[in-house]
Short mmCIF file of C-alpha atoms in Angstrom, two decimals:
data_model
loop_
_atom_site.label_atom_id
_atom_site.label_comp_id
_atom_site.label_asym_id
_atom_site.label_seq_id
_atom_site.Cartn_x
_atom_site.Cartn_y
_atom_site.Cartn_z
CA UNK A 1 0.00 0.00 0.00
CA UNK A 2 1.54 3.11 -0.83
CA UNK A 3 1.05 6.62 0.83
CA UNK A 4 -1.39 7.78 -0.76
CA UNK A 5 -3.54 4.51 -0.44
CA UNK A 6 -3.23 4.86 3.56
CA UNK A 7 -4.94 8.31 2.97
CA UNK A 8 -8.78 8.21 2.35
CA UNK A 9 -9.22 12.38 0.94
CA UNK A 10 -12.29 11.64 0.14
CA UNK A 11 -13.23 11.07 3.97
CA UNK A 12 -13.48 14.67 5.69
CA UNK A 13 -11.62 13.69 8.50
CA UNK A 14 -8.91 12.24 6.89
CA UNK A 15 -8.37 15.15 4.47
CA UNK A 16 -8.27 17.20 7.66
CA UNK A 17 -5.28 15.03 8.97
CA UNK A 18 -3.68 15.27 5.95
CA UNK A 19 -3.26 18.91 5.92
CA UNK A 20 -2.80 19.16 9.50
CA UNK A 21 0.41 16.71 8.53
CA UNK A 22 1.14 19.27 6.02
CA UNK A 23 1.27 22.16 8.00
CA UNK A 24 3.30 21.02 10.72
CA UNK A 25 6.12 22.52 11.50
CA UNK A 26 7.35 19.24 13.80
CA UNK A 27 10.88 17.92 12.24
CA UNK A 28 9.50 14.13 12.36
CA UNK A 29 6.41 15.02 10.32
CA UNK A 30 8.28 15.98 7.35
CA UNK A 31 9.18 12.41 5.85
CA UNK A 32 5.40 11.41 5.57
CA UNK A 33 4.52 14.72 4.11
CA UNK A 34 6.75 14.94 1.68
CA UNK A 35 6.18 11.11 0.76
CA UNK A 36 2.23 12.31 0.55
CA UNK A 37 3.04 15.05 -1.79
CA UNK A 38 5.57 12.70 -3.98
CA UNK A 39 2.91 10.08 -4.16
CA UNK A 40 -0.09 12.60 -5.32
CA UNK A 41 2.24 14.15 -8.22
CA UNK A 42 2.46 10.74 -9.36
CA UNK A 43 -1.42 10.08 -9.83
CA UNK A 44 -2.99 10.67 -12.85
CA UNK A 45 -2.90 14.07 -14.23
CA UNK A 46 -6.27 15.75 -14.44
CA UNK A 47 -7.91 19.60 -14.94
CA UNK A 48 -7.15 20.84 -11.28
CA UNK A 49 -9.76 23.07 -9.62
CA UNK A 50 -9.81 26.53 -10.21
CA UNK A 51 -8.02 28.64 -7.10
CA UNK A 52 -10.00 31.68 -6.34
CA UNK A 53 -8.14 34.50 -4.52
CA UNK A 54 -10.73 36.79 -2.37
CA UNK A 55 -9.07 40.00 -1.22
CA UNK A 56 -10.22 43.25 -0.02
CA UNK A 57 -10.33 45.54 3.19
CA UNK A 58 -12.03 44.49 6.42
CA UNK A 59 -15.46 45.58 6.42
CA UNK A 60 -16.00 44.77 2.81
CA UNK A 61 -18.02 41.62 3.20
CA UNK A 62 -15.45 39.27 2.08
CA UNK A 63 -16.71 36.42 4.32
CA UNK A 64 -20.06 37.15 3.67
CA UNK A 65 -19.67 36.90 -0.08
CA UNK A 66 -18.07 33.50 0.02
CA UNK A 67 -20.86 31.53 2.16
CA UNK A 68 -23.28 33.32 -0.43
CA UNK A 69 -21.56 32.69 -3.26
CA UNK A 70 -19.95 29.14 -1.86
CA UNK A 71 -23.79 28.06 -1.08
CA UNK A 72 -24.76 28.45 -4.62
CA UNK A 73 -22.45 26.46 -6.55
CA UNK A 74 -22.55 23.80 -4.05
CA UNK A 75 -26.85 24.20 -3.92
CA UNK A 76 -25.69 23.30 -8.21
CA UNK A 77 -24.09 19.86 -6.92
CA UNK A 78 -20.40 21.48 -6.90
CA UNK A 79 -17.29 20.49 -4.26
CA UNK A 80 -16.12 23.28 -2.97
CA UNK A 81 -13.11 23.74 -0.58
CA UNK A 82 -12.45 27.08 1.63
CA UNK A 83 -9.29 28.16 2.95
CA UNK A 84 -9.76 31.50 5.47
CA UNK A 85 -5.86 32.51 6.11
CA UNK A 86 -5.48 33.99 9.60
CA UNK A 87 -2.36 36.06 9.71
CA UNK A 88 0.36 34.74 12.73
CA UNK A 89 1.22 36.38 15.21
CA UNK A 90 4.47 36.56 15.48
CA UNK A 91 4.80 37.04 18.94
CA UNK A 92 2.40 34.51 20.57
CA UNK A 93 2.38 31.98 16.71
CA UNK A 94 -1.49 32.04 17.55
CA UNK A 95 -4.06 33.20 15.16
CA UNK A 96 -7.91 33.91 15.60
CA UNK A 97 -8.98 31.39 12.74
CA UNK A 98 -12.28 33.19 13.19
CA UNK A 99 -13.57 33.34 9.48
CA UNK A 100 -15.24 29.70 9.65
CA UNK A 101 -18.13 30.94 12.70
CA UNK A 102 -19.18 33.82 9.65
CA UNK A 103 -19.86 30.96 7.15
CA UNK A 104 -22.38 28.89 10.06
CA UNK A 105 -24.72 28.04 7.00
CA UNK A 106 -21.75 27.47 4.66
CA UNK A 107 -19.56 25.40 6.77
CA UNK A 108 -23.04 23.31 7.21
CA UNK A 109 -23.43 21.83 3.47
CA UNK A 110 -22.31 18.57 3.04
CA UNK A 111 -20.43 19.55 -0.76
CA UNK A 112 -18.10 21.97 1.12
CA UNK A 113 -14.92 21.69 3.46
CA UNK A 114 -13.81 25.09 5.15
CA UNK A 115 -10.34 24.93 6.68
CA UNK A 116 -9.34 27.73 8.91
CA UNK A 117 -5.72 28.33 8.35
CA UNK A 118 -2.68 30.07 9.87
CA UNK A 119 -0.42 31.57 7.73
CA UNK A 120 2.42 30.87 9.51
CA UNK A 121 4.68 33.61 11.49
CA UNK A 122 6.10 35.95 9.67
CA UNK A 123 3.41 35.66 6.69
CA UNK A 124 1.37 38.66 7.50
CA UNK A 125 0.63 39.24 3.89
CA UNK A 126 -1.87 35.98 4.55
CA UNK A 127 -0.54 33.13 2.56
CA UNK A 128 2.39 30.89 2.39
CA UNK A 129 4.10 27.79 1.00
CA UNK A 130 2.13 26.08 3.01
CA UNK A 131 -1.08 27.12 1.43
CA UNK A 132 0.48 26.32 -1.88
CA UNK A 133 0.82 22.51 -0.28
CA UNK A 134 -2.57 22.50 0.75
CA UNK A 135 -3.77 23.72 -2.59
CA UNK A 136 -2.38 21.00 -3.92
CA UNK A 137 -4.09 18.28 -1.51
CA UNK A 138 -7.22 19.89 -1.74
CA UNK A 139 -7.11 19.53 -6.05
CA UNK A 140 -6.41 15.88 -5.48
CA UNK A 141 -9.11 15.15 -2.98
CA UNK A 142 -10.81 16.12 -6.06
CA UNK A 143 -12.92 20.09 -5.17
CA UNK A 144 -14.10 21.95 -7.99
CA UNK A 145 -13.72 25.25 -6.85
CA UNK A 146 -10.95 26.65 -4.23
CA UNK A 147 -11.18 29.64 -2.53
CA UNK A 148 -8.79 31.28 -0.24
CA UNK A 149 -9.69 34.00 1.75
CA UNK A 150 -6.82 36.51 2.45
CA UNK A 151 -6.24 39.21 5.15
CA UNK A 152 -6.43 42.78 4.38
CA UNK A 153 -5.29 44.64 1.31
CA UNK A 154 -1.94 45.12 0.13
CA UNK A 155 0.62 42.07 0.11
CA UNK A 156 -2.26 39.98 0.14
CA UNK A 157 -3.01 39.60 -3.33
CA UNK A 158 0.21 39.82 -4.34
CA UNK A 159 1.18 36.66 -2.49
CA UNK A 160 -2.29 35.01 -3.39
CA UNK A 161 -1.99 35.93 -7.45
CA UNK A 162 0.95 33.71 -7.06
CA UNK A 163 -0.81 30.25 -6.45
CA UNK A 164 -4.39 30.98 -7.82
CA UNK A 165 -6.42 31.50 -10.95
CA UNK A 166 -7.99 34.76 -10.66
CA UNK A 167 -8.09 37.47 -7.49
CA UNK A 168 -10.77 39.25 -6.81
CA UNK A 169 -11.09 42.21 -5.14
CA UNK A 170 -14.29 43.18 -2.93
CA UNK A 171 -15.08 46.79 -2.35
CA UNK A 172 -16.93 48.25 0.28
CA UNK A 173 -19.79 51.07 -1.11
CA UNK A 174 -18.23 54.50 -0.51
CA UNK A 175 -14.27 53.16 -0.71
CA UNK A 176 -13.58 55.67 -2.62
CA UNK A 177 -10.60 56.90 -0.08
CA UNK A 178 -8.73 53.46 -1.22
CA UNK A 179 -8.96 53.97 -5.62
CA UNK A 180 -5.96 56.37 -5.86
CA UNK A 181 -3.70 53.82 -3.21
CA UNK A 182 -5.73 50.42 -5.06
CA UNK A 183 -4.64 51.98 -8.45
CA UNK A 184 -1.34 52.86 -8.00
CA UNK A 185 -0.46 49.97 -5.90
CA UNK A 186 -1.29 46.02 -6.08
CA UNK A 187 -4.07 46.62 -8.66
CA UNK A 188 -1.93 44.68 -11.48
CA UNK A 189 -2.45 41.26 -9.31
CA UNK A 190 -6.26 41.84 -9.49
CA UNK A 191 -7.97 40.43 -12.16
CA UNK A 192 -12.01 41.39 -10.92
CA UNK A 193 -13.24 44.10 -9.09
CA UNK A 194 -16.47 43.27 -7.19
CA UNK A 195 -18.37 46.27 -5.54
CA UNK A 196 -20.51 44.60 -2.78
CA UNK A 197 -23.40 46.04 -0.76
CA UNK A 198 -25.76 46.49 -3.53
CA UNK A 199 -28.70 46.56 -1.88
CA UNK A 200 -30.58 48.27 0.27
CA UNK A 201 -29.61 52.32 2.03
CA UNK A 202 -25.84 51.44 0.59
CA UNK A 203 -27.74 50.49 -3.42
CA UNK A 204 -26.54 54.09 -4.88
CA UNK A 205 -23.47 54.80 -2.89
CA UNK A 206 -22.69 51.22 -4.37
CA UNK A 207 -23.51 51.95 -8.22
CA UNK A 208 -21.40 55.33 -7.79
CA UNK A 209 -18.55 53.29 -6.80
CA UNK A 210 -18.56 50.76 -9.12
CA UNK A 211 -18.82 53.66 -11.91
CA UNK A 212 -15.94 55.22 -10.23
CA UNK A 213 -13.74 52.70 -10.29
CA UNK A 214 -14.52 51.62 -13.68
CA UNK A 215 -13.78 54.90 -14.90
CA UNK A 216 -10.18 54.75 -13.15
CA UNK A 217 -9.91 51.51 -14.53
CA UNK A 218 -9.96 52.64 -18.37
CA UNK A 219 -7.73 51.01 -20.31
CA UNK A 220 -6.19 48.13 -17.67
CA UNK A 221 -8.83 45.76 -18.81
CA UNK A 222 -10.48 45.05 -15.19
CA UNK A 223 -13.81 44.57 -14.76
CA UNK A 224 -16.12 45.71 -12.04
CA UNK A 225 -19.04 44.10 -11.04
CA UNK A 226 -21.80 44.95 -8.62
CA UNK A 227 -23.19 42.68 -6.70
CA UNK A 228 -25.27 41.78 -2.68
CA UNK A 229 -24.11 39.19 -0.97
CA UNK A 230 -27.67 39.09 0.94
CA UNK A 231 -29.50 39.02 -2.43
CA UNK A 232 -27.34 36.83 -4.85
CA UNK A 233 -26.61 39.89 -7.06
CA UNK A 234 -25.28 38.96 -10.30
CA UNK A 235 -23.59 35.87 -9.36
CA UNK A 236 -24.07 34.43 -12.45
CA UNK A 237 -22.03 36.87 -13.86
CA UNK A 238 -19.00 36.58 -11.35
CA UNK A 239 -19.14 32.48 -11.81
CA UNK A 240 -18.83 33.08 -15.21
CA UNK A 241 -15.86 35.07 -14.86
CA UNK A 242 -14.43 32.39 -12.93
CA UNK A 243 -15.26 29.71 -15.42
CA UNK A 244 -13.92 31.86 -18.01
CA UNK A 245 -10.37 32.09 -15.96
CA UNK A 246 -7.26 30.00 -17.20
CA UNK A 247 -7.43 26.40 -15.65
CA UNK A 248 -4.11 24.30 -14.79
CA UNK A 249 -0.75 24.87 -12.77
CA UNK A 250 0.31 28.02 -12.55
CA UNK A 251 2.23 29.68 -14.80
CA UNK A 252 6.24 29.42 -15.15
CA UNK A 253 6.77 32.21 -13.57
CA UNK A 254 4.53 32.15 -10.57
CA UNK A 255 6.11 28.69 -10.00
CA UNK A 256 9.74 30.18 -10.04
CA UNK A 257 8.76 32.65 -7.74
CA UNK A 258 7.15 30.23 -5.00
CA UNK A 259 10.26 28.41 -5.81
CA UNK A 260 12.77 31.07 -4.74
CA UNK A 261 10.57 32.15 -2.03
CA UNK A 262 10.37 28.40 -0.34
CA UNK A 263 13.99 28.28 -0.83
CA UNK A 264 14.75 31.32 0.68
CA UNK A 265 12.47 30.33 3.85
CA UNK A 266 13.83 26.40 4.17
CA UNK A 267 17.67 27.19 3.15
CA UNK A 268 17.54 29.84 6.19
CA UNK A 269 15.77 26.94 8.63
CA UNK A 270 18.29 24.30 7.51
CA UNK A 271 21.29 26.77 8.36
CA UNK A 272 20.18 27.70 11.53
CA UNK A 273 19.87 23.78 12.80
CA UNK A 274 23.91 24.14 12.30
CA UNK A 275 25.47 24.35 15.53
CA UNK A 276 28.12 26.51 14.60
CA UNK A 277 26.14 28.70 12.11
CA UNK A 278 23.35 29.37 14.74
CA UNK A 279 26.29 30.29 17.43
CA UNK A 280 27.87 32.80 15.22
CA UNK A 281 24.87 33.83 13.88
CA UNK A 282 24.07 34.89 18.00
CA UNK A 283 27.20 36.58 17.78
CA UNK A 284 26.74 38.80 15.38
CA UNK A 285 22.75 39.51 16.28
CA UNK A 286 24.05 40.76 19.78
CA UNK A 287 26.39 42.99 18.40
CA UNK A 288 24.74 46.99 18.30
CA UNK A 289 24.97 47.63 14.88
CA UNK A 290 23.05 48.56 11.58
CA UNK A 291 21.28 45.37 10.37
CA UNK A 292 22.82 46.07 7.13
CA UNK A 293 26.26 45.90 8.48
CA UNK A 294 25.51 42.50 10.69
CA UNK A 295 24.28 40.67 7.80
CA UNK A 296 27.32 41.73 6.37
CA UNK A 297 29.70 40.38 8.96
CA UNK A 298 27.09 37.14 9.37
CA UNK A 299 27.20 36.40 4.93
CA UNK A 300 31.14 37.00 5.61
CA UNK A 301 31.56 34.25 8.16
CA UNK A 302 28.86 31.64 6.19
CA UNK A 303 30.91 32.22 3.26
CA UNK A 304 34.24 31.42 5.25
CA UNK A 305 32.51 28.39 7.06
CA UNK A 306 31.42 26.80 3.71
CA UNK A 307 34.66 28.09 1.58
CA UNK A 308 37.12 24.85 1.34
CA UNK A 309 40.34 26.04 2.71
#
């Protein structure tokens, strides 16, 4: 029997011990996960699940929009899977994971699997390679639709556009304070604009919005949509946008950057288990000068303790 014969995905539990062996951290876990995610890349290839990025600042309804949206395509018979990131702190390593008690009627529906997730300290931006790793188990368990729900606005859907399909961003009525920063900022990661609260006192303020930004928007080819999140406002038109997105691995390029960036994190981790890396790397971090200057002295002495003499 091989590994991925000992794991059941399509039993909820299971899949939920398979990412928790994923995520871990814990040295003596990493053999079996890494023998899990050898063993998947050797099944069959199929279409993988389209990764949907939700972004946007708090307030805007992002979790509110997802068990809307998430309860309609699994009310048409779909599997979806839910990741909410929680950011780390990096101070305590805890994380609210709080996202999951907004989706109650969501997280009830027997086609969907909502995994609160920490993004792992450091990773305030909301997503890391760990996410990617889950991605991947998620696509094999075999969902049809993938959404991860990201913290904030800013690095967020930077770091998300790397591992998913299309990123949408959701808009609060009346954000027009955010355009010029949106704009001139991270608005290149964002492929659809969706302008929620279209209904009710906030209807107008909503349509002005969405006409704003659409006139900002001439010429970058992004599309804003309205839409209610309490009324199922043109949700047909937002699924077909997400049909319509490219399906598949990610491109080269986003896979060379998660490369480098997983790299950069483990290369760092497997240096610092080194006795005598870690002890002058204390040396130098105790020392009152510029960080510039002690990662200086520190590259200096790793280049002299791995040089052949």
């Amino acid at each position: 029997m091989n590994t991925v014969e000992k794991w059941d995905l399509s039993n909820r539990r299971t899949l939920a011990k398979a990412i928790s062996l994923i995520e871990s951290t814990a040295e003596k876990d990493q053999p079996a996960a890494d023998a899990l995610i050898t063993e998947l890349g050797k099944m069959p290839s199929q279409a993988p699940a389209p990764v949907i990025a939700i972004t946007g600042a708090p307030g805007a309804g992002k979790s509110t929009f997802i068990d809307a949206f998430g309860q309609k395509l699994a009310n048409l018979g779909h599997l979806i899977a839910i990741l909410t990131i929680d950011p780390t702190s990096p101070l305590s390593g805890g994380a609210i994971l709080g996202d999951k008690t907004r989706m109650s009627k969501l997280a009830q529906h027997p086609n969907v699997f909502i995994r609160p997730s920490p993004s792992g300290a450091g990773r305030l931006g909301g997503v890391s390679a760990k996410t990617e790793d889950v991605i991947y188990i998620l696509q094999a368990a075999g969902f049809e639709y993938i959404f991860i729900e990201t913290v904030g606005v800013g690095q967020s859907e930077i770091d998300a556009s790397l591992m998913s399909n299309i990123v949408m961003m959701l808009i609060a009525p009346g954000a027009g304070d955010e355009l010029q920063g949106i704009k001139k900022g991270n608005l290149e990661f964002v492929d659809l604009l969706i302008v929620n609260k279209y209904d009710g006192d906030t209807k107008e303020i909503a349509r002005a919005t969405a006409d704003d930004y659409q006139l900002a928007l001439t010429g970058l080819n992004k599309k804003v949509i309205l839409t209610s999140a309490l009324e199922a406002t043109n949700f047909e038109e937002i699924l077909a946008a997400v049909n319509g997105c490219p399906r598949g691995p990610v491109s080269h390029d986003q896979a060379l950057t998660l490369l480098k960036r997983r790299l950069e994190s483990e290369l760092l981790q497997k240096l610092m288990a080194i006795p005598a890396i870690a002890h002058f790397y204390h040396e130098v971090e105790s020392q009152c000068l510029p960080t510039r200057i002690k990662a200086k002295i520190f590259n200096e002495k790793l280049k002299n303790l791995l040089t052949p003499q």
